[in-house]
Coordinates of C-alpha atoms and ligand atoms in Angstrom, one line a residue:
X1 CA 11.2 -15.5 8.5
X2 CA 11.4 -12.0 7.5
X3 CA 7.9 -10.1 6.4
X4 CA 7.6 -9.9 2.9
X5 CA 6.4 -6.2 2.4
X6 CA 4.9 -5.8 -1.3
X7 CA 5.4 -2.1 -2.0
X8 CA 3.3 -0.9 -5.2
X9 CA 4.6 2.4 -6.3
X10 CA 3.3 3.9 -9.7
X11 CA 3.8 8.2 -9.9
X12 CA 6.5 10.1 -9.0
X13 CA 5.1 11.4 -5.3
X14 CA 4.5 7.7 -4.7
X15 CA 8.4 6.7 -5.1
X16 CA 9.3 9.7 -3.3
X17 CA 6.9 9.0 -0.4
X18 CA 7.9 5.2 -0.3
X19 CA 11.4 5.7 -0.6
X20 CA 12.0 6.3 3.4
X21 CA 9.9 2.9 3.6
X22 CA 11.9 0.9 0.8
X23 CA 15.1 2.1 2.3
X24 CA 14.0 1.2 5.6
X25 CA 13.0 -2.2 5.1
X26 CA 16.1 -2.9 2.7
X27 CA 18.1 -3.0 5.9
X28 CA 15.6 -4.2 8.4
X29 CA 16.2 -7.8 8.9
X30 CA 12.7 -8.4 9.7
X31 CA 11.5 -7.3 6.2
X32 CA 11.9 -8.2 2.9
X33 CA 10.7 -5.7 0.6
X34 CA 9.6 -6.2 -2.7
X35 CA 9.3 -3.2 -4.6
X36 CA 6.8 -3.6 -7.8
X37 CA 6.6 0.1 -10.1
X38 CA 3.1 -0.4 -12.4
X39 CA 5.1 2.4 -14.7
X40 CA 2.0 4.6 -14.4
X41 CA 4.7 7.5 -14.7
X42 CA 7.4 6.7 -16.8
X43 CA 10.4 9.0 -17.0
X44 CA 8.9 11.1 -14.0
X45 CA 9.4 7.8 -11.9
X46 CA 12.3 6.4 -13.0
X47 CA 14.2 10.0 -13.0
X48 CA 13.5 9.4 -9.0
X49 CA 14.4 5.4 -8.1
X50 CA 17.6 5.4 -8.6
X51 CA 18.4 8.7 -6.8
X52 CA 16.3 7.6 -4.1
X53 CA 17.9 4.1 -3.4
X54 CA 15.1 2.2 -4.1
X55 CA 15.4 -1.3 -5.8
X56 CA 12.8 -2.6 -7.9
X57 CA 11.7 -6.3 -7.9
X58 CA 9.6 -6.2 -10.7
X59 CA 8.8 -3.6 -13.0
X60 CA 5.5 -3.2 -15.2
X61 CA 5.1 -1.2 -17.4
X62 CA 0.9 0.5 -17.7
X63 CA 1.6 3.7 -19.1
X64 CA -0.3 4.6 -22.2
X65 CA 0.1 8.5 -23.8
X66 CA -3.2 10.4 -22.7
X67 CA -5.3 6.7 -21.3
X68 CA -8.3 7.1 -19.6
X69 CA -9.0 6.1 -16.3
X70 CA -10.9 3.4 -16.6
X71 CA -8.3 1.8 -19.1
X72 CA -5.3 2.5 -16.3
X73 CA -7.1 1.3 -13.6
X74 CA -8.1 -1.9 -15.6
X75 CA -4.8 -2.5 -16.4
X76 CA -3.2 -2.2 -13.3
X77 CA -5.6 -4.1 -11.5
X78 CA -5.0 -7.1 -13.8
X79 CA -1.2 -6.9 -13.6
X80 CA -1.0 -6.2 -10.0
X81 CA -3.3 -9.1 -9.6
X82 CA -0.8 -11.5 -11.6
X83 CA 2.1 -10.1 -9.5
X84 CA 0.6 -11.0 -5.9
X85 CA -0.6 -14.2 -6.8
X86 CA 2.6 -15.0 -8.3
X87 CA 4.4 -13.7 -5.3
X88 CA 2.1 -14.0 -2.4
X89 CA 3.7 -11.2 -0.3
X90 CA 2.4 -11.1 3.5
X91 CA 1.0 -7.7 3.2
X92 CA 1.0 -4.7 0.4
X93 CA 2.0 -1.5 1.3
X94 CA 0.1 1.6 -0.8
X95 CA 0.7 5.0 -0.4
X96 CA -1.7 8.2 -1.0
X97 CA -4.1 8.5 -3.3
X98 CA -3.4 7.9 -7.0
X99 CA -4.9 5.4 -9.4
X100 CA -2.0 2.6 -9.0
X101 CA -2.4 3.1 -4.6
X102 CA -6.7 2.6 -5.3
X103 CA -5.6 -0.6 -7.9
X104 CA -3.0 -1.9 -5.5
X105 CA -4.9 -1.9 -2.9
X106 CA -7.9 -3.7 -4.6
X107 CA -5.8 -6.7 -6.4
X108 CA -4.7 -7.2 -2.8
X109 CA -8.2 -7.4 -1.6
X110 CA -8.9 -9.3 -4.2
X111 CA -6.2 -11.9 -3.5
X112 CA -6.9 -11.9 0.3
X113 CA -3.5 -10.0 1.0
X114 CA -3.7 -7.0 4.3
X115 CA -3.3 -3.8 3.1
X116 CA -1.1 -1.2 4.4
X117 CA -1.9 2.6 3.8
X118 CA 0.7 5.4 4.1
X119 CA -0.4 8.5 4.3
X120 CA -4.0 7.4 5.0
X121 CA -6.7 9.9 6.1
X122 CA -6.6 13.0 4.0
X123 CA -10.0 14.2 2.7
X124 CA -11.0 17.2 1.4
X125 CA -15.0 16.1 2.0
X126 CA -15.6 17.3 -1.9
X127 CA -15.9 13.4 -3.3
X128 CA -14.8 14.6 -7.0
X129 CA -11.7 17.0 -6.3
X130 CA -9.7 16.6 -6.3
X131 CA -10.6 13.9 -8.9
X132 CA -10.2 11.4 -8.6
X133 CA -7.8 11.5 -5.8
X134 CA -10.4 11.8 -3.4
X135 CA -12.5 9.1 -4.2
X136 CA -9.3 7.1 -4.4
X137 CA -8.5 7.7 -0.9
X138 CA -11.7 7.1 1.0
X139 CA -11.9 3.9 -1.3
X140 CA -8.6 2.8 0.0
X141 CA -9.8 3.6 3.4
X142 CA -12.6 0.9 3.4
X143 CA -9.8 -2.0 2.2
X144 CA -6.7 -0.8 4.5
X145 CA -5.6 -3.4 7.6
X146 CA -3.3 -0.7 8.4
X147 CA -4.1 3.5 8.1
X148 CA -0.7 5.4 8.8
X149 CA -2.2 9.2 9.0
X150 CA 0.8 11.7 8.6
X151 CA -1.5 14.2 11.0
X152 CA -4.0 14.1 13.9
X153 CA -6.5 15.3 11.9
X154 CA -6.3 12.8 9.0
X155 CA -6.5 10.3 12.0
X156 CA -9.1 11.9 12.9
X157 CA -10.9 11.5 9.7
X158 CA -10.8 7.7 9.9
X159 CA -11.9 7.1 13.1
X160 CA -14.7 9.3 12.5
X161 CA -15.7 6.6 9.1
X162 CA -15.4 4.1 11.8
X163 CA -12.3 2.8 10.9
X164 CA -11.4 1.0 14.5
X165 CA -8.5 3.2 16.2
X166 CA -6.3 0.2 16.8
X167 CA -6.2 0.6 13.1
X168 CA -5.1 3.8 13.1
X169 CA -1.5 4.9 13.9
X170 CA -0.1 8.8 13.7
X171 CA 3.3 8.8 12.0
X172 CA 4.4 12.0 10.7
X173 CA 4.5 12.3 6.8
X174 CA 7.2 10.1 4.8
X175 CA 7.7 12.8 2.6
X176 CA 9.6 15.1 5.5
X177 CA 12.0 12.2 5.9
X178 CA 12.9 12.0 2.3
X179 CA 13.3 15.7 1.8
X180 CA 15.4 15.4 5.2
X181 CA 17.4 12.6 4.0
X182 CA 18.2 14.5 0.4
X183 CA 18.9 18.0 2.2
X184 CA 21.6 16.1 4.0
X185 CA 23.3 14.9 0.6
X186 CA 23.0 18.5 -0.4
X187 CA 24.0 17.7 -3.6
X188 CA 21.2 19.4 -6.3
X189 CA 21.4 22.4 -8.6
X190 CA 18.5 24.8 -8.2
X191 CA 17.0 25.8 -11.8
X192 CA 16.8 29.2 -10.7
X193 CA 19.1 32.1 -12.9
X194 CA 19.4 35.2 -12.0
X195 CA 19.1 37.3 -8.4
X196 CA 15.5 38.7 -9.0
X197 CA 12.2 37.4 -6.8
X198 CA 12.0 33.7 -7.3
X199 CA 8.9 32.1 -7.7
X200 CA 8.5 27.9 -8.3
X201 CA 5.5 26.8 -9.8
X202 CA 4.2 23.4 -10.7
X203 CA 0.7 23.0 -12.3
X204 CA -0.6 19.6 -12.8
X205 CA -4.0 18.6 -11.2
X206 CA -6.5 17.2 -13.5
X207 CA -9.1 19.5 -11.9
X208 CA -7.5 22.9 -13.1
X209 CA -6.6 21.1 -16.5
X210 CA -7.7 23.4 -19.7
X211 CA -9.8 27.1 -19.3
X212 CA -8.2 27.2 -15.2
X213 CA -5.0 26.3 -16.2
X214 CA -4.7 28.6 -18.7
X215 CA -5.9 31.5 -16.4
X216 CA -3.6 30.9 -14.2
X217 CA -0.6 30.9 -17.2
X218 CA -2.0 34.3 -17.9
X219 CA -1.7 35.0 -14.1
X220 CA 1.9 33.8 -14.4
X221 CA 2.7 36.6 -17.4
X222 CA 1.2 39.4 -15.6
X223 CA 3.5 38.4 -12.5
X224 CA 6.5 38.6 -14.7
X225 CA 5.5 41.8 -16.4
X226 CA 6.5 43.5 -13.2
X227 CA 10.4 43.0 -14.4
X228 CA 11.8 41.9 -10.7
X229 CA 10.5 38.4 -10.8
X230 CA 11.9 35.1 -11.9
X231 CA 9.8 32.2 -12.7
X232 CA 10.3 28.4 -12.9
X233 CA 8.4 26.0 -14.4
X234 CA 8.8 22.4 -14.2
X235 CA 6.1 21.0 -16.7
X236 CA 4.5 17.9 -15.9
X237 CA 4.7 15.4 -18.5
X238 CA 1.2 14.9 -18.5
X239 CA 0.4 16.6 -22.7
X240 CA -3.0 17.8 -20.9
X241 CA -1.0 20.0 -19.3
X242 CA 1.8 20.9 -21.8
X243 CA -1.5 21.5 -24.2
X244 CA -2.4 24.4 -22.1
X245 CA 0.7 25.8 -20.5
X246 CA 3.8 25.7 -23.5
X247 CA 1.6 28.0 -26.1
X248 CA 0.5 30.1 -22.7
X249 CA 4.1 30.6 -21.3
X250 CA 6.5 29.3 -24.3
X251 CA 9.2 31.8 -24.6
X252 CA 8.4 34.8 -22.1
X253 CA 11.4 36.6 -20.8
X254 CA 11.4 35.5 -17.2
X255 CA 9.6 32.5 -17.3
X256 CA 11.6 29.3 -17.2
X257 CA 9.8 25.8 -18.6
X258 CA 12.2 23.2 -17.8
X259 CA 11.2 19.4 -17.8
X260 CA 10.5 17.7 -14.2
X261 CA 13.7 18.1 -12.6
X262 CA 14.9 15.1 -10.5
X263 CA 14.3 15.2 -6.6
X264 CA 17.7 16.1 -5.5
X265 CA 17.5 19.3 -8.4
X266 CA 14.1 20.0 -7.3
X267 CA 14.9 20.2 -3.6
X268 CA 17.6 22.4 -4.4
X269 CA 15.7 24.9 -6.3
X270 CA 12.6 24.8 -3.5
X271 CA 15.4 25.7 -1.2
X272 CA 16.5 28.7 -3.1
X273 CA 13.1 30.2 -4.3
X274 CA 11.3 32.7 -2.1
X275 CA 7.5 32.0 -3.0
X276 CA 5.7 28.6 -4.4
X277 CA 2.6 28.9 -6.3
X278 CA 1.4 25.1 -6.9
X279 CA -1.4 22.8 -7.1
X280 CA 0.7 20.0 -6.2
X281 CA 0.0 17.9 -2.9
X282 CA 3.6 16.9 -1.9
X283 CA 4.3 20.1 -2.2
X284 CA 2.4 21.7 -0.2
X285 CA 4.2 19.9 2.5
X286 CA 7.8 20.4 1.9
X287 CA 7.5 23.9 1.1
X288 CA 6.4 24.9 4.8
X289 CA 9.5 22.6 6.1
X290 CA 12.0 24.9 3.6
X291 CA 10.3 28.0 5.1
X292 CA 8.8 29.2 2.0
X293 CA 5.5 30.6 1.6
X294 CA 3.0 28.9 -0.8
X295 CA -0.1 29.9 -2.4
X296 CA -1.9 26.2 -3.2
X297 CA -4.0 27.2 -6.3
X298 CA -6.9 25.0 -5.6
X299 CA -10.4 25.4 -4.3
X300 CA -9.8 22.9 -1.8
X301 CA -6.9 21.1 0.1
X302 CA -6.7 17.5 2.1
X303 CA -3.8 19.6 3.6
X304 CA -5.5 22.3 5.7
X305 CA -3.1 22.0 8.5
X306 CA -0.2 24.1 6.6
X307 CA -3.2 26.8 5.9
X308 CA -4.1 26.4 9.6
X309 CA -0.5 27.3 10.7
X310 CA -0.2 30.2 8.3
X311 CA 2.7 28.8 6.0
X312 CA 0.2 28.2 2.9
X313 CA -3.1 29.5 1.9
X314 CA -5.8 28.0 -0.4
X315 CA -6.1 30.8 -2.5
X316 CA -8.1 29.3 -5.9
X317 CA -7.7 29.4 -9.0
X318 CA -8.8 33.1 -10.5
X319 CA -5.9 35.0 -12.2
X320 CA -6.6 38.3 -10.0
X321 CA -6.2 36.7 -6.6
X322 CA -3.0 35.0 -8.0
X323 CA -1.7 38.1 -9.2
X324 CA -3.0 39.5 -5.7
X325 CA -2.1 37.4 -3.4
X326 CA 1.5 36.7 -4.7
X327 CA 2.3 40.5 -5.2
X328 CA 1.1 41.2 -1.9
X329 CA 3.7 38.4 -0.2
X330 CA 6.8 39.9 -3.1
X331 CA 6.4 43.3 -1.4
X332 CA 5.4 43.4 2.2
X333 CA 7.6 41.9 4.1
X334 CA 6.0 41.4 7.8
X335 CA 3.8 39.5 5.5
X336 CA 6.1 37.4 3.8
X337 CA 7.8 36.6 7.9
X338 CA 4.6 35.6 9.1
X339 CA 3.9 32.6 6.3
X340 CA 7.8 31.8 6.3
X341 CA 8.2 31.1 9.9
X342 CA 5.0 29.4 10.7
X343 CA 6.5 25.9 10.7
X344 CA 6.0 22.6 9.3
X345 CA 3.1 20.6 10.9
X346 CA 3.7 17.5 8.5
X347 CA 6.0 15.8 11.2
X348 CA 9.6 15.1 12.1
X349 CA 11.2 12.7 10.0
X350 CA 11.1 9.8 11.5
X351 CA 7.3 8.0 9.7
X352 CA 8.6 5.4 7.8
X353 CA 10.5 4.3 11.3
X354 CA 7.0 4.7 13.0
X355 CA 5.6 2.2 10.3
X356 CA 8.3 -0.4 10.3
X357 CA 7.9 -0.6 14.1
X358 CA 4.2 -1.0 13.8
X359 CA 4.1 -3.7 11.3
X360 CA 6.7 -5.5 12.5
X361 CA 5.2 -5.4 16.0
X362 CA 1.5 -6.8 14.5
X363 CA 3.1 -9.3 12.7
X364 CA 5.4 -10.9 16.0
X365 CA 2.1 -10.9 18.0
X366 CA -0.2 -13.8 17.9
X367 CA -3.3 -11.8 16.7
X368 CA -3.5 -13.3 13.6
X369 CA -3.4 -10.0 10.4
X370 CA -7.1 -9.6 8.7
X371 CA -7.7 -8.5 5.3
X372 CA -10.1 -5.1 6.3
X373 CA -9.8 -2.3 8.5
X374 CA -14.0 -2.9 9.5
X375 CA -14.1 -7.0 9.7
X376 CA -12.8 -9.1 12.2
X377 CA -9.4 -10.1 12.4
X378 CA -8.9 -13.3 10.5
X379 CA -8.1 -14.4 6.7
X380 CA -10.8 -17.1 7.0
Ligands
UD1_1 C1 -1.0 11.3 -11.4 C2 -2.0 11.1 -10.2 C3 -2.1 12.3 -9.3 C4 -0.7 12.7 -8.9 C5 0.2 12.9 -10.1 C6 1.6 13.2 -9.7 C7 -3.9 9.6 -10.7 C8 -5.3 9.5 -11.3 N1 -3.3 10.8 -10.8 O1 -1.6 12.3 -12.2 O2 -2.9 12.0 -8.2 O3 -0.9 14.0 -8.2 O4 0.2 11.7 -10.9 O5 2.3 13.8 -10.7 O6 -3.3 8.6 -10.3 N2 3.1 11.1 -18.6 C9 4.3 10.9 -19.3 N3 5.4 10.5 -18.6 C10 5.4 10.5 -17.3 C11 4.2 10.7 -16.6 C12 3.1 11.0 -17.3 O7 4.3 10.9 -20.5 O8 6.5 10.2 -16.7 C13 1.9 11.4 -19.4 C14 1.2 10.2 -20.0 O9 0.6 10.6 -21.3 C15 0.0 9.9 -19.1 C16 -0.3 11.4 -18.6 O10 0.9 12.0 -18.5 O11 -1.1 9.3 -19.7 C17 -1.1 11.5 -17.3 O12 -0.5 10.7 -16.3 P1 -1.4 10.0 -15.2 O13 -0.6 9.2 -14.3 O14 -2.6 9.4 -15.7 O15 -2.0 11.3 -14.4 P2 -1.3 12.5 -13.7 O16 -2.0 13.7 -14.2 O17 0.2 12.4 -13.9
UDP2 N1 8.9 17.1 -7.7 C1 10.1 16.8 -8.3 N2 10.5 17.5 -9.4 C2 9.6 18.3 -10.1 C3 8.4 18.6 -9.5 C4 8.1 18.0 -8.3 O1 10.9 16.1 -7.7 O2 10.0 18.9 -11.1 C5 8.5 16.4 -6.4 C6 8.2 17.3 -5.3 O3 9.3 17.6 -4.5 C7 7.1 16.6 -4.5 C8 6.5 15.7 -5.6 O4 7.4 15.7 -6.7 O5 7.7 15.7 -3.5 C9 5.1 16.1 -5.9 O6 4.7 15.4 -7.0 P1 3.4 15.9 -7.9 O7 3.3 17.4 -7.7 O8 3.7 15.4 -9.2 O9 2.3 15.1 -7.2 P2 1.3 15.4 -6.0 O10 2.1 15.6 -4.8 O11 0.4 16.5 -6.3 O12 0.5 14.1 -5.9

């Protein structure tokens, strides 16, 4: 009998992150994978599933304009709750940190179903930001059966909670084997215009949402003033967001606000900027595998190993040190070589292979598969 893999995806990083795993298991004969969407994105996930071969079981559908938190995560705890009891899968499989991976991971708990958790690990040690992603993850940390860490150090982290390190397996990041995987198809447009210095930006954490975020659109029209810069702007769906950022950066000459663009687009147009400013996590880890330079506008990072290598640096979230830091990577440079060619330490491709072989390996052996990374090993 195959392993029936329940794989709860809700946000567009999610279905790009689980797509290598969902593809995987599709033609794994040891796996059935039954891919459940809570719809906590709507168009910014479905603008990816179809693009990324995934095929959805069952699709629900939580999204409410501007909901609180406490109303998602209600609401997906309930449903996801219905759908495992309904379906009884032999694990669920949760990836990162967002409010549907924290819900999923609890309904399973709550049903007595082991918990798999890809790209496991990450902390920033700051419990509220990134909020409430962090929280989130170190929740998730306490259920998982199963940590995947895309990094020594987020291994590290675990083990150091006392997570057991049988528990614990290093697999690269899933998100390097998508962008791998699309690269190869090749077939995206990049939103980019004209031949001037191309900058991406994306701008979405809750965190940086209102008086931040609009410094840092104010940051983005000073950069343009300089006449030899392009910008692009996919806008988040999120209206906290367009709040801020259309009445900031609506109609500036060389400032383009285009709506998300799908993964194959977006990869295209990474590929052909020359600097990333972003306050996005998945980004922070493709841009270093593209070779380009990015400035994570944050006061912290759960990603300090592309910082650590020199292809990204935390640089906050004050318009001068934007304006500063990116002018001084536009004009110098040995500068600009440095961060470009400092490599991608986010792995090699080949994660969700590493978790396939792991789970599929646990669930041959006769050690019977407990619910909790910290109890013993039984469902009793
Ligand atoms: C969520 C995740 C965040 C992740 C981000 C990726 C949580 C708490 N946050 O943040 O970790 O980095 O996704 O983008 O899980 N909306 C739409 N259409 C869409 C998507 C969103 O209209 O396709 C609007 C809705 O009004 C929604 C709002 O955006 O209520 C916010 O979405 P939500 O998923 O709550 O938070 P994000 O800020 O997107
Ligand atoms: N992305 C995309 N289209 C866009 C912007 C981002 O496909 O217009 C992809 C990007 O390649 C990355 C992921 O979305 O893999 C990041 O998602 P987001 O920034 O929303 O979330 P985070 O990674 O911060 O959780």
């Amino acid at each position: 009998m195959p392993v029936r893999a329940m794989l709860v995806l809700g946000t567009r990083p999610e279905a790009i992150k689980l797509a290598p795993v969902a593809r995987a298991m599709a033609t794994d004969t040891q796996f059935e994978p039954i891919v459940v969407t809570t719809g906590q994105h709507r168009e910014m996930l479905h603008q990816m599933l179809g693009l990324l071969c995934v095929d959805v079981r069952i699709a629900l559908d939580v999204m409410r304009s501007r909901q609180q938190l406490s109303e998602l995560t209600a609401r997906l705890v309930g449903e996801l709750g219905e759908v495992m009891r309904d379906q009884r899968p032999d694990l669920v499989v949760v990836q990162g940190d967002t409010t549907t991976a924290l819900a999923g991971a609890l309904a399973a708990f709550y049903e007595k179903i082991p918990v798999a958790h890809v790209e496991a690990g990450l902390r920033t040690g700051v419990i509220d930001n990134p909020f409430p992603e962090e929280l989130n993850r170190n929740l998730i940390g306490r259920i998982a059966r199963w940590h995947f860490a895309p990094t020594p150090r987020a291994a590290r982290h675990l083990t150091d909670e006392g997570v057991p390190a049988e528990q614990v397996f290093t697999t690269g990041n899933t998100v390097i084997d998508n962008l791998l995987w699309v690269l190869a198809d090749g077939t995206g447009t990049s939103a980019f215009r004209t031949g001037a210095k191309r900058i991406l930006v994306t701008l979405h954490r809750r965190e940086n949402q209102g008086e931040r975020m609009r410094g840092m659109g104010r940051a983005l029209r000073r950069l343009v003033q300089r006449g030899d810069v392009e910008i692009v702007l996919p806008l988040h769906k999120s209206p906290a967001v367009r709040d801020v950022l259309l009445p900031e950066l609506g109609g500036h000459e060389g400032i383009s606000i285009v709506e998300p663009l799908d993964y194959l687009d977006f990869a295209a147009t990474l590929a052909e900027c020359d600097l990333v400013l972003t306050d996005s996590g998945g980004i922070q880890e493709e841009a270093p595998s593209l070779s380009k330079p990015a400035l994570v506008l944050r006061t912290t990072t759960e990603r300090p190993e592309a910082v650590e290598v020199g292809a990204a640096r935390l640089i906050g979230t004050d318009p001068e040190a934007i304006v500063s830091c990116a002018e001084r990577l536009l004009d110098d440079p040995a500068e600009y070589r440095r961060m470009a060619d400092a490599g991608n330490p986010f792995g090699d491709g080949r994660a969700a292979e590493r978790v396939l072989t792991q789970l599929a390996e646990d669930f041959a052996a006769e050690v019977p598969v407990g619910v909790t990374a910290t109890g013993p090993y039984s469902t009793a």
